[in-house]
Amino acid sequence: MTRAAARARTLLASGLSVTALLITAACVAYDRDVPRALPQGVSEPPAATSASPSATASPSAVTGRSSPVLNDEQLRAALITEGDLGPPWAAAQGPALWRDGTLKATADDGDCRRLLEVLYTEEPFGVPAGPRASVALDDTAEGAQLREQVGAHRPEDVERALTWLGTLPGECGRFRAATARSGTQEVEVTELPLPETAGDARAALRVTLTGGAPDAEPARLTVDLAAILVGEDAIVLTNGGFGEVRAEVTQAMAQLGADRLAEVAREGRLRV
């Protein structure tokens, strides 16, 4: 089993009791001989790092080493797949409808307004400087959609973005947002801990928007946003929907995506 697969197995087997199929799918993606069952009596998820600036490694220090730029094919190989999650996840048929209906929003405070823009564009680091790849997967049971993007970014952009994301639970813990289609939204922003072994530096948030049009029942949208630095590249992962959005899915896919990208980068360096 590869190092990435072993790490994914450790994370998933230690904590994801409500998504038992997840560990099987993630390990099977690397090693077809993995038993298709979770052990009984799993424990809580492993200790995770804070999204605050003090808890994330310095991206500028991490990216000081030289490594070849990954091409489009390599980045596509690093993406997670529906096979990593298993049923009821499947390839997305298009963008989630709530992206325009609820996430296309604005707020009075500058940082909170920028957060809404980042949730909508899914570009906390800005536009990738070079090759990029992305994938979207739908939870056909709960209606959630998970999206992963990978690409190269300037270290200083990554450093600023991770630091800024770490401040948002304090700066934008609760605020109101205005939308064109869904009325006023009450927004809550909290830190989402990620495994400390997910990439070289990381930050993640859970954002909930509650509200709706005046003549409609209130609805609650939950969106997880995870940003992860892996060597010279970065991952942006979102997981959102109006149904149940499981934080452990976001955490496990952040770990698996980071491990897979690191492994693809290692293989690329060995071929040079």
Coordinates of N, CA and C in Angstrom, one line a residue, residues 57-60 63 124-126 151-165 201-202 227-235:
A57 N 1.6 25.8 9.2 CA 3.0 26.0 8.8 C 3.1 27.2 7.8
S58 N 4.3 27.8 7.8 CA 4.5 28.9 6.8 C 4.6 28.4 5.4
P59 N 3.7 28.8 4.5 CA 3.8 28.3 3.1 C 5.0 28.7 2.5
S60 N 5.5 29.9 2.8 CA 6.8 30.4 2.1 C 7.9 29.5 2.5
T63 N 7.4 26.1 0.5 CA 7.5 26.1 -0.9 C 8.9 26.6 -1.3
P124 N -9.9 31.1 -3.0 CA -9.3 31.8 -1.9 C -7.9 32.3 -2.2
F125 N -7.2 31.6 -3.1 CA -5.9 31.9 -3.5 C -5.8 32.8 -4.8
G126 N -6.9 33.1 -5.4 CA -6.9 33.7 -6.7 C -6.9 32.7 -7.8
G151 N -4.2 23.2 -8.2 CA -3.4 24.0 -9.2 C -2.2 24.7 -8.4
A152 N -1.4 25.3 -9.2 CA -0.2 26.0 -8.7 C -0.6 27.5 -8.3
H153 N -0.1 28.0 -7.2 CA -0.3 29.3 -6.8 C 1.0 29.9 -6.2
R154 N 1.1 31.2 -6.3 CA 2.3 31.9 -5.7 C 2.3 31.7 -4.2
P155 N 3.4 31.4 -3.6 CA 3.5 31.1 -2.1 C 2.9 32.3 -1.3
E156 N 3.2 33.5 -1.7 CA 2.8 34.7 -0.9 C 1.2 34.8 -1.0
D157 N 0.6 34.4 -2.1 CA -0.9 34.4 -2.2 C -1.5 33.3 -1.2
V158 N -0.8 32.2 -1.2 CA -1.3 31.1 -0.3 C -1.2 31.5 1.1
E159 N 0.0 32.1 1.5 CA 0.2 32.5 2.8 C -0.8 33.5 3.3
R160 N -1.0 34.5 2.5 CA -2.0 35.5 2.9 C -3.4 34.9 3.0
A161 N -3.8 34.1 2.1 CA -5.1 33.5 2.1 C -5.3 32.6 3.4
L162 N -4.4 31.8 3.7 CA -4.5 30.9 4.9 C -4.6 31.7 6.1
T163 N -3.8 32.7 6.2 CA -3.8 33.6 7.4 C -5.1 34.3 7.5
W164 N -5.6 34.8 6.4 CA -6.9 35.5 6.4 C -8.1 34.6 6.8
L165 N -8.1 33.4 6.2 CA -9.2 32.4 6.5 C -9.2 32.1 8.0
A201 N 0.3 23.0 5.0 CA -0.4 24.1 5.7 C -1.9 24.1 5.3
R202 N -2.7 24.5 6.2 CA -4.2 24.3 5.9 C -5.0 25.3 6.7
A227 N -8.9 24.9 2.5 CA -7.8 25.3 1.6 C -6.5 24.7 2.1
I228 N -5.7 24.0 1.3 CA -4.6 23.2 1.7 C -3.4 23.4 0.8
L229 N -2.3 23.7 1.3 CA -1.0 23.8 0.6 C -0.3 22.4 0.6
V230 N 0.1 22.0 -0.6 CA 0.8 20.7 -0.8 C 2.0 21.0 -1.7
G231 N 3.2 21.2 -1.1 CA 4.4 21.6 -1.9 C 4.2 22.8 -2.7
E232 N 4.3 22.7 -4.0 CA 4.2 23.9 -4.9 C 2.7 24.1 -5.3
D233 N 1.8 23.3 -4.9 CA 0.4 23.3 -5.4 C -0.5 23.5 -4.2
A234 N -1.8 23.8 -4.5 CA -2.8 24.0 -3.5 C -4.1 23.3 -3.9
I235 N -4.8 23.0 -2.9 CA -6.2 22.4 -3.0 C -7.2 23.3 -2.4

